[in-house]
Amino acid sequence: TNKHDLQALLCDVLHAIIEKLGNSLHSDKVRESDPFMLLQFCRVLTCDCSTARDKAALTIGALARAVGPKFLDFMPIFLQYYSVKLFSPIYLEVIGTIFHALGDEILPCCDHMMDVLYEGLSQPELKPRIFACFGEIALAIGKIFEEKYLQAVRKELKEAANPRYYANVSDEDKVDYGNQLRQGICKAYSGILRGIKDQKSGLKVAADLVEFIEAV
C-alpha cells in the first residue's frame, strides 16, 4: 500500500511540474526525457491500486497537452499499454485528451485505437464513458471521424439508445446505469454534432438525436 501511495503522490507532483513547464517541454533537451517519463507512467497503469492508476493516466494526459502534436513520437510507448483491461473512466477521459492534443496527427493510430474502443463496448460498465470518448474524438479530428468512423458509431449509439433497455426497470442500480448510459450518449451526440463538417451528415446525426430524445 505504501508503494502505491507513493506512486500516486509522485504522479501528482510530476503532473503539477509538467503543467508548470508547459511549452518548455517542446524544447529538444527536455523532450529527450519525455519517453522515459511516459514509460514510467504507463507502468503505473498496470499496478493494483486504482488511485495510482488514475493519477498516472491524468499525468499522461498532462504530458500530451504540454508536448502537443509531438506526442505522436511517443505513441508507440502509450499503445503498448492501450487495452480494454486497463480502461477506467479516467483513462478513457485521457484518451480524449490525447486526441485533442494530437489532432489530425493521430491518424496513423486511429484505426487501432477505435477498434479497441469498439471492443470495450462489450463491457456494459465501460459503455457510458466510451460513448463520451467518441464525442471527444469527433470533436478533435472532425472530418476524419466523419469519413471513417461516423457510420459505425451511429449504429452503436442507436442500439444503446433502444428503449427496450430502459423499459420497466425498477432496480436502483439498473436505473442509475441507464442514466449514466443516457449521459454518455448525449455527450457523444454533442461532440459529434460539433465536430462534423458536412451538413448532410449533421442532419442524419441530428435526426438520431431527436429520436433518442423522444425515446427518453
GROMACS .gro file of C-alpha atoms in nm:
model
  216
    1THR     CA    1   0.000   0.000   0.000
    2ASN     CA    2   0.281   0.242   0.085
    3LYS     CA    3   0.435   0.183  -0.257
    4HIS     CA    4   0.106   0.262  -0.432
    5ASP     CA    5   0.051   0.570  -0.216
    6LEU     CA    6   0.399   0.689  -0.310
    7GLN     CA    7   0.332   0.622  -0.680
    8ALA     CA    8   0.012   0.827  -0.660
    9LEU     CA    9   0.188   1.115  -0.484
   10LEU     CA   10   0.479   1.115  -0.730
   11CYS     CA   11   0.236   1.123  -1.022
   12ASP     CA   12   0.062   1.419  -0.858
   13VAL     CA   13   0.391   1.607  -0.820
   14LEU     CA   14   0.503   1.531  -1.175
   15HIS     CA   15   0.158   1.629  -1.306
   16ALA     CA   16   0.200   1.972  -1.143
   17ILE     CA   17   0.556   2.009  -1.276
   18ILE     CA   18   0.452   1.917  -1.632
   19GLU     CA   19   0.168   2.170  -1.624
   20LYS     CA   20   0.405   2.439  -1.492
   21LEU     CA   21   0.668   2.366  -1.757
   22GLY     CA   22   0.404   2.384  -2.029
   23ASN     CA   23   0.550   2.491  -2.362
   24SER     CA   24   0.909   2.443  -2.244
   25LEU     CA   25   0.851   2.071  -2.293
   26HIS     CA   26   0.875   2.144  -2.666
   27SER     CA   27   1.250   2.205  -2.629
   28ASP     CA   28   1.475   1.925  -2.755
   29LYS     CA   29   1.662   1.890  -2.426
   30VAL     CA   30   1.351   1.845  -2.215
   31ARG     CA   31   1.182   1.626  -2.474
   32GLU     CA   32   1.465   1.372  -2.452
   33SER     CA   33   1.331   1.270  -2.108
   34ASP     CA   34   0.965   1.252  -2.219
   35PRO     CA   35   0.973   0.890  -2.343
   36PHE     CA   36   1.127   0.776  -2.014
   37MET     CA   37   0.865   0.965  -1.813
   38LEU     CA   38   0.583   0.829  -2.026
   39LEU     CA   39   0.708   0.472  -1.986
   40GLN     CA   40   0.714   0.507  -1.607
   41PHE     CA   41   0.361   0.649  -1.602
   42CYS     CA   42   0.241   0.369  -1.830
   43ARG     CA   43   0.390   0.108  -1.598
   44VAL     CA   44   0.188   0.253  -1.311
   45LEU     CA   45  -0.125   0.195  -1.524
   46THR     CA   46  -0.075  -0.178  -1.464
   47CYS     CA   47  -0.046  -0.163  -1.083
   48ASP     CA   48  -0.310  -0.293  -0.839
   49CYS     CA   49  -0.412   0.047  -0.699
   50SER     CA   50  -0.691   0.230  -0.882
   51THR     CA   51  -0.590   0.567  -0.732
   52ALA     CA   52  -0.233   0.535  -0.858
   53ARG     CA   53  -0.358   0.420  -1.199
   54ASP     CA   54  -0.589   0.721  -1.228
   55LYS     CA   55  -0.315   0.963  -1.122
   56ALA     CA   56  -0.078   0.812  -1.379
   57ALA     CA   57  -0.342   0.841  -1.652
   58LEU     CA   58  -0.406   1.208  -1.570
   59THR     CA   59  -0.031   1.277  -1.578
   60ILE     CA   60  -0.008   1.115  -1.922
   61GLY     CA   61  -0.287   1.349  -2.033
   62ALA     CA   62  -0.097   1.649  -1.896
   63LEU     CA   63   0.217   1.538  -2.082
   64ALA     CA   64   0.021   1.504  -2.408
   65ARG     CA   65  -0.126   1.854  -2.367
   66ALA     CA   66   0.216   2.002  -2.291
   67VAL     CA   67   0.400   1.831  -2.578
   68GLY     CA   68   0.116   1.873  -2.829
   69PRO     CA   69   0.138   1.711  -3.177
   70LYS     CA   70   0.495   1.594  -3.099
   71PHE     CA   71   0.336   1.343  -2.861
   72LEU     CA   72   0.286   1.129  -3.173
   73ASP     CA   73   0.656   1.033  -3.140
   74PHE     CA   74   0.573   0.868  -2.806
   75MET     CA   75   0.252   0.694  -2.909
   76PRO     CA   76   0.428   0.357  -2.969
   77ILE     CA   77   0.503   0.351  -2.594
   78PHE     CA   78   0.150   0.450  -2.495
   79LEU     CA   79  -0.011   0.198  -2.731
   80GLN     CA   80   0.173  -0.087  -2.559
   81TYR     CA   81  -0.046  -0.006  -2.257
   82TYR     CA   82  -0.363   0.064  -2.451
   83SER     CA   83  -0.609  -0.219  -2.394
   84VAL     CA   84  -0.963  -0.278  -2.269
   85LYS     CA   85  -0.837  -0.445  -1.950
   86LEU     CA   86  -0.672  -0.116  -1.845
   87PHE     CA   87  -0.973   0.104  -1.926
   88SER     CA   88  -1.131   0.311  -1.649
   89PRO     CA   89  -1.340   0.632  -1.661
   90ILE     CA   90  -1.028   0.846  -1.604
   91TYR     CA   91  -0.821   0.652  -1.859
   92LEU     CA   92  -1.095   0.697  -2.121
   93GLU     CA   93  -1.111   1.068  -2.044
   94VAL     CA   94  -0.736   1.087  -2.109
   95ILE     CA   95  -0.780   0.917  -2.448
   96GLY     CA   96  -0.997   1.214  -2.546
   97THR     CA   97  -0.724   1.447  -2.419
   98ILE     CA   98  -0.465   1.272  -2.637
   99PHE     CA   99  -0.685   1.303  -2.946
  100HIS     CA  100  -0.726   1.677  -2.878
  101ALA     CA  101  -0.350   1.719  -2.823
  102LEU     CA  102  -0.257   1.542  -3.147
  103GLY     CA  103  -0.546   1.646  -3.372
  104ASP     CA  104  -0.504   1.516  -3.728
  105GLU     CA  105  -0.153   1.394  -3.641
  106ILE     CA  106  -0.309   1.096  -3.464
  107LEU     CA  107  -0.436   0.949  -3.793
  108PRO     CA  108  -0.175   0.664  -3.808
  109CYS     CA  109  -0.301   0.536  -3.469
  110CYS     CA  110  -0.673   0.599  -3.520
  111ASP     CA  111  -0.791   0.266  -3.658
  112HIS     CA  112  -0.625   0.066  -3.382
  113MET     CA  113  -0.748   0.299  -3.107
  114MET     CA  114  -1.106   0.294  -3.236
  115ASP     CA  115  -1.100  -0.086  -3.270
  116VAL     CA  116  -1.004  -0.122  -2.904
  117LEU     CA  117  -1.282   0.120  -2.804
  118TYR     CA  118  -1.535  -0.083  -3.004
  119GLU     CA  119  -1.410  -0.392  -2.820
  120GLY     CA  120  -1.463  -0.213  -2.489
  121LEU     CA  121  -1.832  -0.159  -2.570
  122SER     CA  122  -1.887  -0.528  -2.493
  123GLN     CA  123  -1.838  -0.439  -2.125
  124PRO     CA  124  -2.150  -0.255  -2.001
  125GLU     CA  125  -1.968  -0.064  -1.726
  126LEU     CA  126  -1.740   0.097  -1.986
  127LYS     CA  127  -2.010   0.192  -2.237
  128PRO     CA  128  -2.112   0.534  -2.096
  129ARG     CA  129  -1.755   0.661  -2.082
  130ILE     CA  130  -1.663   0.514  -2.422
  131PHE     CA  131  -1.961   0.690  -2.580
  132ALA     CA  132  -1.849   1.018  -2.422
  133CYS     CA  133  -1.499   0.945  -2.555
  134PHE     CA  134  -1.640   0.908  -2.907
  135GLY     CA  135  -1.779   1.260  -2.873
  136GLU     CA  136  -1.437   1.397  -2.776
  137ILE     CA  137  -1.271   1.210  -3.063
  138ALA     CA  138  -1.522   1.352  -3.313
  139LEU     CA  139  -1.460   1.699  -3.177
  140ALA     CA  140  -1.083   1.653  -3.203
  141ILE     CA  141  -1.049   1.505  -3.552
  142GLY     CA  142  -1.370   1.625  -3.722
  143LYS     CA  143  -1.360   1.526  -4.088
  144ILE     CA  144  -1.151   1.213  -4.026
  145PHE     CA  145  -1.410   1.088  -3.776
  146GLU     CA  146  -1.689   1.175  -4.016
  147GLU     CA  147  -1.535   0.983  -4.306
  148LYS     CA  148  -1.403   0.676  -4.122
  149TYR     CA  149  -1.599   0.614  -3.803
  150LEU     CA  150  -1.930   0.803  -3.802
  151GLN     CA  151  -2.140   0.524  -3.952
  152ALA     CA  152  -2.018   0.260  -3.705
  153VAL     CA  153  -2.053   0.492  -3.405
  154ARG     CA  154  -2.406   0.598  -3.508
  155LYS     CA  155  -2.504   0.230  -3.519
  156GLU     CA  156  -2.367   0.169  -3.168
  157LEU     CA  157  -2.541   0.479  -3.030
  158LYS     CA  158  -2.877   0.386  -3.183
  159GLU     CA  159  -2.852   0.035  -3.041
  160ALA     CA  160  -2.765   0.161  -2.692
  161ALA     CA  161  -3.049   0.415  -2.704
  162ASN     CA  162  -3.310   0.145  -2.774
  163PRO     CA  163  -3.600   0.198  -2.527
  164ARG     CA  164  -3.620  -0.174  -2.451
  165TYR     CA  165  -3.310  -0.141  -2.236
  166TYR     CA  166  -3.484   0.108  -2.007
  167ALA     CA  167  -3.846  -0.011  -2.004
  168ASN     CA  168  -3.994  -0.128  -1.674
  169VAL     CA  169  -3.663  -0.109  -1.490
  170SER     CA  170  -3.710  -0.064  -1.116
  171ASP     CA  171  -3.380  -0.193  -0.975
  172GLU     CA  172  -3.192   0.111  -0.840
  173ASP     CA  173  -2.856   0.004  -0.984
  174LYS     CA  174  -3.009  -0.052  -1.328
  175VAL     CA  175  -3.182   0.286  -1.315
  176ASP     CA  176  -2.852   0.453  -1.223
  177TYR     CA  177  -2.670   0.272  -1.502
  178GLY     CA  178  -2.942   0.371  -1.750
  179ASN     CA  179  -2.895   0.736  -1.653
  180GLN     CA  180  -2.517   0.707  -1.695
  181LEU     CA  181  -2.564   0.549  -2.035
  182ARG     CA  182  -2.800   0.825  -2.147
  183GLN     CA  183  -2.549   1.087  -2.033
  184GLY     CA  184  -2.274   0.914  -2.231
  185ILE     CA  185  -2.497   0.904  -2.539
  186CYS     CA  186  -2.578   1.276  -2.502
  187LYS     CA  187  -2.207   1.362  -2.473
  188ALA     CA  188  -2.136   1.155  -2.783
  189TYR     CA  189  -2.402   1.334  -2.990
  190SER     CA  190  -2.286   1.671  -2.862
  191GLY     CA  191  -1.925   1.613  -2.963
  192ILE     CA  192  -2.018   1.457  -3.297
  193LEU     CA  193  -2.251   1.743  -3.395
  194ARG     CA  194  -1.985   1.999  -3.310
  195GLY     CA  195  -1.707   1.804  -3.480
  196ILE     CA  196  -1.851   1.701  -3.816
  197LYS     CA  197  -1.848   1.946  -4.107
  198ASP     CA  198  -2.079   1.800  -4.369
  199GLN     CA  199  -2.438   1.929  -4.347
  200LYS     CA  200  -2.595   1.602  -4.467
  201SER     CA  201  -2.406   1.403  -4.205
  202GLY     CA  202  -2.504   1.662  -3.946
  203LEU     CA  203  -2.873   1.629  -4.033
  204LYS     CA  204  -2.856   1.249  -4.002
  205VAL     CA  205  -2.694   1.274  -3.658
  206ALA     CA  206  -2.945   1.542  -3.554
  207ALA     CA  207  -3.229   1.309  -3.658
  208ASP     CA  208  -3.074   1.031  -3.446
  209LEU     CA  209  -3.055   1.271  -3.152
  210VAL     CA  210  -3.422   1.375  -3.189
  211GLU     CA  211  -3.520   1.007  -3.198
  212PHE     CA  212  -3.316   0.948  -2.882
  213ILE     CA  213  -3.471   1.248  -2.704
  214GLU     CA  214  -3.822   1.130  -2.795
  215ALA     CA  215  -3.743   0.782  -2.659
  216VAL     CA  216  -3.615   0.931  -2.332
   0.00000   0.00000   0.00000
